[in-house]
Short mmCIF file of C-alpha atoms and ligand atoms in Angstrom, two decimals:
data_model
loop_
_atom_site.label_atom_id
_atom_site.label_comp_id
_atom_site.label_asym_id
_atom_site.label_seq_id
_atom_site.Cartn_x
_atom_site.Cartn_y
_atom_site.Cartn_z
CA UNK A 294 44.97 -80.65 176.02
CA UNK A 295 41.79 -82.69 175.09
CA UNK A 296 39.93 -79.15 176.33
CA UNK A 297 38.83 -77.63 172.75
CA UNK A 298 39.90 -73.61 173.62
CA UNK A 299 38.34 -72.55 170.03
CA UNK A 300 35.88 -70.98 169.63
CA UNK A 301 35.14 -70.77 173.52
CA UNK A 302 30.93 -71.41 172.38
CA UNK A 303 28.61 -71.69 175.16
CA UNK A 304 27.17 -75.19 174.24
CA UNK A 305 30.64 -76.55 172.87
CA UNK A 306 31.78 -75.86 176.52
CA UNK A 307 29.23 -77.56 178.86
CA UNK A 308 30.60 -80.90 178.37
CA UNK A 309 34.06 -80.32 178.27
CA UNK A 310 33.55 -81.47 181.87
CA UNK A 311 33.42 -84.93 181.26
CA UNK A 312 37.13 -85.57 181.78
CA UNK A 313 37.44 -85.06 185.12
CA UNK A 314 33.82 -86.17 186.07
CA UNK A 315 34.28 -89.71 187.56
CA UNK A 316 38.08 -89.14 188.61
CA UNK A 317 39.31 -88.09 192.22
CA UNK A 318 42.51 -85.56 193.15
CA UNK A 319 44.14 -88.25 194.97
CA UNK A 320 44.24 -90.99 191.70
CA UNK A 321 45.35 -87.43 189.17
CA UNK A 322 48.19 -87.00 192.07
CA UNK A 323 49.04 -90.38 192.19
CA UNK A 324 49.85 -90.68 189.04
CA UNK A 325 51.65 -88.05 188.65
CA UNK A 326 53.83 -89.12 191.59
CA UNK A 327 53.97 -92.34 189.73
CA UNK A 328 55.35 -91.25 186.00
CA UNK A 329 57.55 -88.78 187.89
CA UNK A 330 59.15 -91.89 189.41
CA UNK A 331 60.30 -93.16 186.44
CA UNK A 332 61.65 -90.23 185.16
CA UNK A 333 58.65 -88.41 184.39
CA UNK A 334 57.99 -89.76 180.76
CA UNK A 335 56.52 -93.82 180.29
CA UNK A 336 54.27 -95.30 177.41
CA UNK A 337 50.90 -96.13 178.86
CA UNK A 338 51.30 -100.37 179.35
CA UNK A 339 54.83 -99.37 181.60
CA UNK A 340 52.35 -96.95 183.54
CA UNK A 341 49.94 -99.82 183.37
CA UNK A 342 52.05 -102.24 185.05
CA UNK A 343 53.83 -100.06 187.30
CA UNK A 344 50.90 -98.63 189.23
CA UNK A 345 49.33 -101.86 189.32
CA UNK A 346 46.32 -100.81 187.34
CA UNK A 347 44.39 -102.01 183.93
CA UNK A 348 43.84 -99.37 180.89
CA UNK A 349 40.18 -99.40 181.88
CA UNK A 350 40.45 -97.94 185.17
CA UNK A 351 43.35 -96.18 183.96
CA UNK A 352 42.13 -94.50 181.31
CA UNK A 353 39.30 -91.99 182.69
CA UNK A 354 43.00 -90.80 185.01
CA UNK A 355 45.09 -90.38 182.18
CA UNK A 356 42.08 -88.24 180.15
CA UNK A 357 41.77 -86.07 183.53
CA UNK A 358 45.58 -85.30 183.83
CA UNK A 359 45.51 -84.71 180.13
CA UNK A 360 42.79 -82.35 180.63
CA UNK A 361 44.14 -80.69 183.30
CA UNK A 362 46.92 -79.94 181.49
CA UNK A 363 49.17 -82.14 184.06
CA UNK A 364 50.55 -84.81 181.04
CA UNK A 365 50.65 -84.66 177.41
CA UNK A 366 50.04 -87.95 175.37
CA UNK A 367 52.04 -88.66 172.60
CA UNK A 368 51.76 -91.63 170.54
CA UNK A 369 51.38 -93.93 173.33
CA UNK A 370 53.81 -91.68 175.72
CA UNK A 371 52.43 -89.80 179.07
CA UNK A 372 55.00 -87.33 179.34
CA UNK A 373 54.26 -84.92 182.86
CA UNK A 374 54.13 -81.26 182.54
CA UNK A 375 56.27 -78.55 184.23
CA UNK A 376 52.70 -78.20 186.17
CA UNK A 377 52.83 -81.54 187.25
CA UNK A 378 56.40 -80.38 188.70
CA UNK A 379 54.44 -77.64 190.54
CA UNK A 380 52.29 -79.68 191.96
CA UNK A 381 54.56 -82.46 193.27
CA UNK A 382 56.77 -79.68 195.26
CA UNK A 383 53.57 -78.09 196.38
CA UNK A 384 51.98 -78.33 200.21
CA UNK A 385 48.42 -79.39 200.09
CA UNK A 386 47.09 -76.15 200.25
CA UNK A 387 49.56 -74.70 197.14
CA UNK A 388 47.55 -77.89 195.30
CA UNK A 389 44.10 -76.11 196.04
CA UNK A 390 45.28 -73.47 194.30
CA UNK A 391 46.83 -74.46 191.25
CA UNK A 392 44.22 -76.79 190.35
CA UNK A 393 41.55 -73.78 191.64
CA UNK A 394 43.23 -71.84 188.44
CA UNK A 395 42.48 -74.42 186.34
CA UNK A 396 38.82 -75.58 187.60
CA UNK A 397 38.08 -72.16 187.32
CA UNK A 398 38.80 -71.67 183.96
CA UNK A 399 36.26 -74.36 182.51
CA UNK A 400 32.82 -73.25 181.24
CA UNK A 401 30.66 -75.66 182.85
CA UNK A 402 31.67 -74.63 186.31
CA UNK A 403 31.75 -70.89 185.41
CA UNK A 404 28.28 -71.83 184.39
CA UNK A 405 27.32 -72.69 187.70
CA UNK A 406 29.17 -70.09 189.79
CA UNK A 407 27.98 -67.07 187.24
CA UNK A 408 24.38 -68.56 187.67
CA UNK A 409 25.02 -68.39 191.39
CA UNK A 410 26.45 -64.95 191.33
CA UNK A 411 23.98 -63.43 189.45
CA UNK A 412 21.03 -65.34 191.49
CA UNK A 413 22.77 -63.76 195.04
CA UNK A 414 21.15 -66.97 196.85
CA UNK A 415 21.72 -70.10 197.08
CA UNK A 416 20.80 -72.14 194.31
CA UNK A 417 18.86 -75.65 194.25
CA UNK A 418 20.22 -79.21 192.80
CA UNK A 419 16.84 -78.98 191.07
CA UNK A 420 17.90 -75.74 189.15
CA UNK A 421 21.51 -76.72 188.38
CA UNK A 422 20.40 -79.72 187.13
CA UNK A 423 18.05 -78.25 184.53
CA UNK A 424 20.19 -75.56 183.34
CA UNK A 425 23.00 -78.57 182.70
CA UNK A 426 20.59 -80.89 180.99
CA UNK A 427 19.28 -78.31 178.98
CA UNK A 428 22.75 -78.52 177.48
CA UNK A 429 24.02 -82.02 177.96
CA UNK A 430 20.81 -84.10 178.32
CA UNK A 431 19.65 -84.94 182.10
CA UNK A 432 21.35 -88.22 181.96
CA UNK A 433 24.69 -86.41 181.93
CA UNK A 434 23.29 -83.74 183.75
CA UNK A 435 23.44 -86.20 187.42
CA UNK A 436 27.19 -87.18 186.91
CA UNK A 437 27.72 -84.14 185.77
CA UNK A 438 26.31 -81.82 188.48
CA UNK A 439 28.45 -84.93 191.26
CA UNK A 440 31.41 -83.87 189.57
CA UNK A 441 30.78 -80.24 190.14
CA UNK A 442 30.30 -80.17 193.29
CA UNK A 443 33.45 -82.48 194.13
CA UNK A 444 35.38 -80.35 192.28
CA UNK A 445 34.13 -76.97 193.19
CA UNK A 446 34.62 -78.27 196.75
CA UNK A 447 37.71 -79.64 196.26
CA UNK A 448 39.03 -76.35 195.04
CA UNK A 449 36.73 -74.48 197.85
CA UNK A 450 34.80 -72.20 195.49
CA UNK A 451 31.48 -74.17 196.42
CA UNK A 452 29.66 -74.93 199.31
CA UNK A 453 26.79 -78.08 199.14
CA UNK A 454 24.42 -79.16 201.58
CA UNK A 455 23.07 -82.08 200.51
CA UNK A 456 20.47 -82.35 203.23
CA UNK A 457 18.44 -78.96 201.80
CA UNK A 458 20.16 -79.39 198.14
CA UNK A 459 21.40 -75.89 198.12
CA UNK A 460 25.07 -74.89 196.12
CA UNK A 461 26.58 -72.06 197.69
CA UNK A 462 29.72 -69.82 196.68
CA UNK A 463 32.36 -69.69 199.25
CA UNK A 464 35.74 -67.67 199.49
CA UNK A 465 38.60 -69.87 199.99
CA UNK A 466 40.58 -70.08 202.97
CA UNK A 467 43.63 -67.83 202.95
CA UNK B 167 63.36 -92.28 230.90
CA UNK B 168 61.09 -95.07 229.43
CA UNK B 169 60.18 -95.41 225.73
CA UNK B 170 57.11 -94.08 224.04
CA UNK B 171 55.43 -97.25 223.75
CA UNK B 172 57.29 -100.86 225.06
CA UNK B 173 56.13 -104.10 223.90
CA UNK B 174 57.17 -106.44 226.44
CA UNK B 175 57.10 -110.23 225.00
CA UNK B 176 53.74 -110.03 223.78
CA UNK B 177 51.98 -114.00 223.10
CA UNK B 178 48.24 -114.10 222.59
CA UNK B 179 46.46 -117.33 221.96
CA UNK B 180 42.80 -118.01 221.45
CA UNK B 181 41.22 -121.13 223.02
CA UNK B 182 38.83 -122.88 221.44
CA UNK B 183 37.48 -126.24 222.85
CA UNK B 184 39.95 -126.34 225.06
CA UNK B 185 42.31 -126.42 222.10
CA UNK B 186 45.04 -123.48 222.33
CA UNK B 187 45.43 -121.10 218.53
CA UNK B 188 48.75 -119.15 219.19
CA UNK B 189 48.40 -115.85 216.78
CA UNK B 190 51.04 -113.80 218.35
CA UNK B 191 54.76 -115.56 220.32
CA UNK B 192 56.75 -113.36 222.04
CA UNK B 193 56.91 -110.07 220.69
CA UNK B 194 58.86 -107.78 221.87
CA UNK B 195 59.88 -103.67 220.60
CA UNK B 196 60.48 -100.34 221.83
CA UNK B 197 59.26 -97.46 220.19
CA UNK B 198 60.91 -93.37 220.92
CA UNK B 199 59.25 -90.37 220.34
CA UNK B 200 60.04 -89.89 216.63
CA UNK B 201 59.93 -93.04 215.12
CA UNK B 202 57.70 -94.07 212.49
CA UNK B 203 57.59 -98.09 212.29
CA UNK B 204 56.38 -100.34 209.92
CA UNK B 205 55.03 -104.15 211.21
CA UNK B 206 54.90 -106.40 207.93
CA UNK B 207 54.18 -109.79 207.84
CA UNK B 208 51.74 -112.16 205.99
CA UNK B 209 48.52 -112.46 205.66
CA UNK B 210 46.84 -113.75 209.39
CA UNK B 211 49.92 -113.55 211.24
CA UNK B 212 48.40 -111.37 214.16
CA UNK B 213 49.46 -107.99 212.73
CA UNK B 214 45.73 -106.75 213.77
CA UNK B 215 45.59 -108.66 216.98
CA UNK B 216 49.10 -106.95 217.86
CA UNK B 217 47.55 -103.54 216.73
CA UNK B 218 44.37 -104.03 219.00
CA UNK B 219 46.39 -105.49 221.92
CA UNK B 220 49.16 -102.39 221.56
CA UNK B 221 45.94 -99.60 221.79
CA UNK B 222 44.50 -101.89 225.12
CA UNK B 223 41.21 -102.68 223.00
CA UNK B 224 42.34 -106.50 223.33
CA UNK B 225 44.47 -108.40 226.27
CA UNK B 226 47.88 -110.13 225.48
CA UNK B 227 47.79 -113.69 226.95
CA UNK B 228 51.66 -113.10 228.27
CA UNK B 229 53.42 -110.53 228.23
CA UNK B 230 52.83 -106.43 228.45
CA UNK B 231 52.16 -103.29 226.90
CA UNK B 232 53.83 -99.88 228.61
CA UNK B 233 52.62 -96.10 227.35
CA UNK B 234 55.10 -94.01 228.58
CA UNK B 235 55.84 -96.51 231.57
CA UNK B 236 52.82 -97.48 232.42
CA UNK B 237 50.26 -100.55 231.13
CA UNK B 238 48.47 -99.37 228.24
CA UNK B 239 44.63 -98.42 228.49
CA UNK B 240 42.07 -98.70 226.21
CA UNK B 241 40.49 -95.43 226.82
CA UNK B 242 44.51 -93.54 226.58
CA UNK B 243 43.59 -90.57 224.68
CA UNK B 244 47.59 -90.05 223.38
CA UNK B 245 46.92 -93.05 221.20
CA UNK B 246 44.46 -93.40 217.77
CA UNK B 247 43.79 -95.35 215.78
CA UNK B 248 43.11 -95.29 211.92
CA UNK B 249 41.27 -98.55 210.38
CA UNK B 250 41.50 -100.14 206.85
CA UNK B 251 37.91 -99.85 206.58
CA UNK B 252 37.41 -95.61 207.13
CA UNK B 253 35.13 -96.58 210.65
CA UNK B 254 32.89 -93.30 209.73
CA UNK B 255 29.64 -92.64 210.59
CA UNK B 256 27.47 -92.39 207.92
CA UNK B 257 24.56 -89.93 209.19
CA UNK B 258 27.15 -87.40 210.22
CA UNK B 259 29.22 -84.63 208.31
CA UNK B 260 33.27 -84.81 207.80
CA UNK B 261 33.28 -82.22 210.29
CA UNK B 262 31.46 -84.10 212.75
CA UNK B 263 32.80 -87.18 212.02
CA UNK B 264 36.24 -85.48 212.89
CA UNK B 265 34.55 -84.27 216.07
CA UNK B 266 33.56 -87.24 218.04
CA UNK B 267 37.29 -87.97 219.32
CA UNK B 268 37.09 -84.33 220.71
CA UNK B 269 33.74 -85.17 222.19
CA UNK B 270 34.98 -88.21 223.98
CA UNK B 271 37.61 -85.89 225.24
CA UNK B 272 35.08 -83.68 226.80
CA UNK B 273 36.38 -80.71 224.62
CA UNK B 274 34.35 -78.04 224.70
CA UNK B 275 31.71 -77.09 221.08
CA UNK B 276 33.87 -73.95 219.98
CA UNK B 277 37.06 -75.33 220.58
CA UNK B 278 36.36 -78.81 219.44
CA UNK B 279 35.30 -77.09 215.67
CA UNK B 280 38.50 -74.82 215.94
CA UNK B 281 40.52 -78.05 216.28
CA UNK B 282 38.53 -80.15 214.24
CA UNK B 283 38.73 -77.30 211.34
CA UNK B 284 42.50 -77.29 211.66
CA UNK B 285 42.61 -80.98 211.24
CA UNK B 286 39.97 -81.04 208.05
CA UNK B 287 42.70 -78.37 206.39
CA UNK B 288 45.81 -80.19 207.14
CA UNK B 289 44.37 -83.45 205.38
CA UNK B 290 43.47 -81.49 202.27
CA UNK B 291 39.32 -81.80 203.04
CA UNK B 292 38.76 -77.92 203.89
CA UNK B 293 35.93 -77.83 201.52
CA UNK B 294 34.30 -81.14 202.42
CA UNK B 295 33.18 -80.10 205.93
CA UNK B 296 29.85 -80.49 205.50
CA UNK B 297 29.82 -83.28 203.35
CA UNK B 298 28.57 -86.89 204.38
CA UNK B 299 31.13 -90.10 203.71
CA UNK B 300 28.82 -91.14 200.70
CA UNK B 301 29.60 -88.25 198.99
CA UNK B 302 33.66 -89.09 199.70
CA UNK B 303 35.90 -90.87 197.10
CA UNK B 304 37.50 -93.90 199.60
CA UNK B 305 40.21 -91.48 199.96
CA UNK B 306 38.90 -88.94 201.08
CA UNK B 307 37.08 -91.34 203.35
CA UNK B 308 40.47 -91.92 204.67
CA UNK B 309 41.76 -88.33 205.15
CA UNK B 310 38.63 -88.07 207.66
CA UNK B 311 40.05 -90.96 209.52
CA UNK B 312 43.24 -89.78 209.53
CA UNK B 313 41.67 -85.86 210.72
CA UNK B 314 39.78 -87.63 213.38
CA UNK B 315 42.28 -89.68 214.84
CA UNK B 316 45.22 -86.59 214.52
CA UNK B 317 42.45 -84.64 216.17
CA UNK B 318 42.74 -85.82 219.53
CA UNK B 319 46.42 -84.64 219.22
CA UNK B 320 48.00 -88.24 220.26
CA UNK B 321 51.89 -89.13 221.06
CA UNK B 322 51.17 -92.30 218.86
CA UNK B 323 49.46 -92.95 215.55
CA UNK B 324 48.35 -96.68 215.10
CA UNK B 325 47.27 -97.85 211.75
CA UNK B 326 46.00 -100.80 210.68
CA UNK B 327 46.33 -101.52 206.51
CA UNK B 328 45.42 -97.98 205.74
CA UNK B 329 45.68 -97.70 202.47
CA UNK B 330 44.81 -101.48 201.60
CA UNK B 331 41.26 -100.59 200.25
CA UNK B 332 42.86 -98.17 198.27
CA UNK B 333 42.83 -97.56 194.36
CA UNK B 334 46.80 -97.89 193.92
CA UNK B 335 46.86 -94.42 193.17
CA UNK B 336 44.48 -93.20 195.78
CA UNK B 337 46.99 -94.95 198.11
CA UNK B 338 50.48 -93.51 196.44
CA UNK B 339 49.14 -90.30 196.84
CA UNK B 340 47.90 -90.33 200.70
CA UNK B 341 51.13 -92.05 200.97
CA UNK B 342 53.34 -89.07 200.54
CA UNK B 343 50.49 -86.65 201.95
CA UNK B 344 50.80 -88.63 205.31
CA UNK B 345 54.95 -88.37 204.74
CA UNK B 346 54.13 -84.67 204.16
CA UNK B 347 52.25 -84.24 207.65
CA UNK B 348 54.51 -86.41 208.95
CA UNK B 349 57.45 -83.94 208.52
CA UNK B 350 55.52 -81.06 209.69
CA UNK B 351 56.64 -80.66 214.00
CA UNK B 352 53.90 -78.80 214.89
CA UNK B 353 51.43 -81.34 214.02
CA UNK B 354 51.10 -84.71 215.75
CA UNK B 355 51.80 -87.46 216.53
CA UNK B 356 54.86 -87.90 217.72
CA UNK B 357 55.18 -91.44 216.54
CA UNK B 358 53.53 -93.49 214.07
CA UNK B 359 53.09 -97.36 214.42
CA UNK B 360 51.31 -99.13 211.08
CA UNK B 361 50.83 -102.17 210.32
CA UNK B 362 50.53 -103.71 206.71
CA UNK B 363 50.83 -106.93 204.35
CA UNK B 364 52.72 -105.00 201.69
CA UNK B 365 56.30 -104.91 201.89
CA UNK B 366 56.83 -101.90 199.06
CA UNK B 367 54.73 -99.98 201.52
CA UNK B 368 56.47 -100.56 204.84
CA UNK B 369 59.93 -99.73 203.07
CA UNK B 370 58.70 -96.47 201.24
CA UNK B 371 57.20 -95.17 204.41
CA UNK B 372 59.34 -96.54 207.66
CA UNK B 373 62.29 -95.83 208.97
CA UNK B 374 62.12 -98.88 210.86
CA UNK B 375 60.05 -102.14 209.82
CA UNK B 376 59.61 -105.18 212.13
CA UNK B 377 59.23 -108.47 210.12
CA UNK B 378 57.10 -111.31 211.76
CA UNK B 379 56.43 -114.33 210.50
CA UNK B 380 53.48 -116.21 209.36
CA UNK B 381 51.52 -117.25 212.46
CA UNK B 382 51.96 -117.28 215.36
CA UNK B 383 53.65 -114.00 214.10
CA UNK B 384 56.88 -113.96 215.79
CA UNK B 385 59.82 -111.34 215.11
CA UNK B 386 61.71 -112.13 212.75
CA UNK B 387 63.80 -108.90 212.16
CA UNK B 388 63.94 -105.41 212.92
CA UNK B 389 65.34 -103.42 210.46
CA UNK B 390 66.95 -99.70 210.00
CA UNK B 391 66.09 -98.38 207.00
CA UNK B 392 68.65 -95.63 206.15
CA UNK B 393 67.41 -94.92 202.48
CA UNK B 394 66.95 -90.82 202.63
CA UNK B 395 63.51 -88.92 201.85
CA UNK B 396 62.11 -88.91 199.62
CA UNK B 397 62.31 -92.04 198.76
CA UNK B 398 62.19 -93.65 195.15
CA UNK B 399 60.68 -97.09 195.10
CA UNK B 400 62.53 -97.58 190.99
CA UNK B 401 66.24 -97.21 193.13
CA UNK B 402 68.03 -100.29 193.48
CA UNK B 403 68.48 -99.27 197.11
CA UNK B 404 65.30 -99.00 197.64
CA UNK B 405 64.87 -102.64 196.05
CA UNK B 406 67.36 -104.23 197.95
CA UNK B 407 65.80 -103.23 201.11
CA UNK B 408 62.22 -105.05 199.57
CA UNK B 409 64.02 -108.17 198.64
CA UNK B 410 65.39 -108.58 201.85
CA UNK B 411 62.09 -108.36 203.72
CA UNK B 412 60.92 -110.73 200.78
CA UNK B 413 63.44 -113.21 201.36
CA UNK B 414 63.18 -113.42 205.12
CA UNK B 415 59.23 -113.78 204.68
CA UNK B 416 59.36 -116.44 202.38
N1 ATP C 520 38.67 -113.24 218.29
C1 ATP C 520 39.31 -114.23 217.66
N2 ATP C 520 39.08 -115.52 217.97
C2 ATP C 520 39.73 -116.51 217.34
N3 ATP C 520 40.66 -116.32 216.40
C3 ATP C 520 40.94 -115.07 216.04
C4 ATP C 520 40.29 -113.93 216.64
N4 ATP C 520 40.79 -112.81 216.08
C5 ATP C 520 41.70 -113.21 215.17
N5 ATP C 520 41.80 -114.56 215.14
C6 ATP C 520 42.72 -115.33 214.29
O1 ATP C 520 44.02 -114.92 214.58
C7 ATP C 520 44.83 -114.92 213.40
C8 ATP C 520 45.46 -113.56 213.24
O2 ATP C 520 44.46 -112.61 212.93
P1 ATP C 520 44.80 -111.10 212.60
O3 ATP C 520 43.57 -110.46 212.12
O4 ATP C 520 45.47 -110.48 213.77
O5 ATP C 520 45.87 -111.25 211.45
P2 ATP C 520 46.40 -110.16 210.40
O6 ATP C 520 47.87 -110.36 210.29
O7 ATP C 520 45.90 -108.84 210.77
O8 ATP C 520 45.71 -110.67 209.07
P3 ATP C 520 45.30 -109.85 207.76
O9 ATP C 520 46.53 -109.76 206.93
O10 ATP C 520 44.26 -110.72 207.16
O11 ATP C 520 44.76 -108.51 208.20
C9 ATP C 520 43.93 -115.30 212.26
O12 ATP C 520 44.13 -116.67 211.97
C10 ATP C 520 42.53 -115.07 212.81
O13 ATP C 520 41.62 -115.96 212.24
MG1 MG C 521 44.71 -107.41 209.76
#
């Protein structure tokens, strides 16, 4: 995994993010469905070809799964994980929750969701958005804050209004 | 006992200056409770026209469309619809966007967020309620289509290119997840009609596909497709069944 464990340092861990920021559940799924059909292990220009998609659009995927801990990347081989398994045989909601485990687990969003438990109100875009770029720089701080949301919704830890701009925590169902 | 749905040697032709443009000749299939069909055939061939026409939103020139025996009406609230192109509405949430079948219905508030709620999960969005389509990936655009149109609880699902504006990916994936709902009973529908260009598609998802051919799209074949679930588009089963459809097309 790309995902630097050591060390654990609060500012090391804000952007460790950045994998997954501009890349959506359904395209990570995909292409696991996809290397799993041919056998679960391809070098990157067979994966290329076969799902009918350049290494530039690619290649923001392949981080994310790699980050996720879904594929390993070996000198030009994508090899799925036994996760990856997991997640194929899974029902959409056993998919919330094994990539819930992992969401969970990354700094940046326990940023957020500490800040918001320790507030015990909602908090504002405005807010988020400064405690990120004090770490990442505001320009990073926008895609940044986009992917936490999707994410934290995705996994239903988060609740966002973007009418009034306030990031709630929410339970998830069942 | 009739069929689900009986298309009854459909022709539609559009007349322009007097001058007659056949897009659809004589086409003519049955589908049972059950049955999830694929219609392939090339570009401008009247796949669309024949989806509009089958729902009652458009009128055949000849021939007929039964629902459950009787001609088909536009306003039939067993059949929806899911478009290539989402049809959302921007200003209002996933959850409301699900709602407005329900509405038209003349479900009642409570129940109509109940249902709508059950819908959101089954499509994977539970956690996107209250989000508006511009803050949706295009697939997730398409999960609300596909919540808002199972929300009305119809006997048949039409769909029109679904996953044709679709990162490949995007599309593999709500490929099996609509397989996956699909094989569920207790959801609905109880038959799914789609339509689509791509040939890889029709065989991975059908278990029967109806070629037509260029226009006027007329039938060319139907065909069974026996290959088990899941199904593995490397299998040289699987590929013969794609050649085949190639080879008739071309
Ligand atoms: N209202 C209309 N008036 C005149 N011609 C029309 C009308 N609607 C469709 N056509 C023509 O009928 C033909 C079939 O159109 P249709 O959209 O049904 O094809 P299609 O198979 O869905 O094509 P595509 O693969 O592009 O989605 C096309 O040549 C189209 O231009
Ligand atoms: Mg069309």
């Amino acid at each position: 995994m790309s995902n630097s464990g050591e060390g654990d340092g609060r500012t090391g861990g804000v952007t460790d993010f950045h994998p997954i920021a501009k890349v959506s559940v359904g395209q990570i799924l995909g292409l696991v469905e996809a290397i799993d059909e041919v056998g679960g292990v391809a070098d990157v220009a067979t994966i290329s070809q076969e799902v009918d998609m350049d290494l530039d659009r690619l290649g923001p995927v392949l981080g994310a799964a790699e980050f996720l801990g879904l594929m390993t990347v070996e000198e030009g081989d994508v090899r799925i994980t036994d996760l990856s398994r997991k997640l194929l045989h899974a029902n959409v909601r056993e998919r919330k929750a094994i990539v819930r485990d992992i969401i969970d687990d990354v700094p940046v969003f326990r940023l957020i969701t500490d800040m918001a438990r320790k507030a015990g109100r909602p908090l504002s875009r405005q807010e988020i958005i400064e405690a990120l770029s004090a770490r990442v720089g505001s320009h990073q701080a926008e895609d940044l804050f986009k992917a936490l949301v999707y994410w934290g919704r995705y996994v239903e830890l988060v609740r966002y209004d973007s009418q009034s701009e306030q990031l709630t925590l929410r339970t998830p169902s069942k | 006992m009739h069929a689900l749905l009986e298309v009854k040697d459909v022709t539609k032709s559009y007349f322009e200056n007097g001058k007659e443009f056949k897009v659809l000749d004589l086409v003519r299939f049955d589908l049972a409770e059950r049955d999830f069909v694929c219609v392939v055939g090339p570009s401008g061939c009247g796949k669309s026209t024949l989806l509009r026409i089958i729902v009652g939103l458009d009128k055949p020139t000849s021939g007929a469309v039964l629902f459950e025996g009787e001609p088909i009406r536009a306003d039939n609230p067993q059949v929806a619809m899911v478009f290539q192109s989402f049809a959302l509405f921007p200003w209002l949430t996933v959850q409301q966007n699900v709602e407005i079948g329900l509405e038209a219905k003349g479900t009642p508030p409570e129940e109509r967020h109940r249902i709508a709620r059950k819908f959101i999960d089954a499509v994977g969005l539970t956690g996107f309620e209250d989000a508006f389509p511009r803050e949706l990936s295009g697939g997730m655009k398409q999960r609300v289509g596909i919540a808002r149109a199972l929300a009305i609880e119809p006997l048949l699902l039409c769909m029109d290119e679904p996953f044709s504006s679709l990162d490949p990916l995007t599309a593999q994936n709500l490929r099996d997840e609509i397989l996956q709902l699909w094989a569920n009973p207790d959801l609905p529908p109880k038959a799914v009609l789609m339509v689509t260009h791509a040939i890889e598609e029709a065989v991975y998802l059908a278990d029967r596909v109806i070629v037509l051919s260029s226009r006027p799209g007329r039938m060319i074949a139907e065909l069974q497709i026996d290959l088990p679930r899941p199904r593995n588009r490397k299998e040289p089963e699987f590929y013969g069944w794609v050649d085949e459809i190639y080879s008739l097309i071309v």
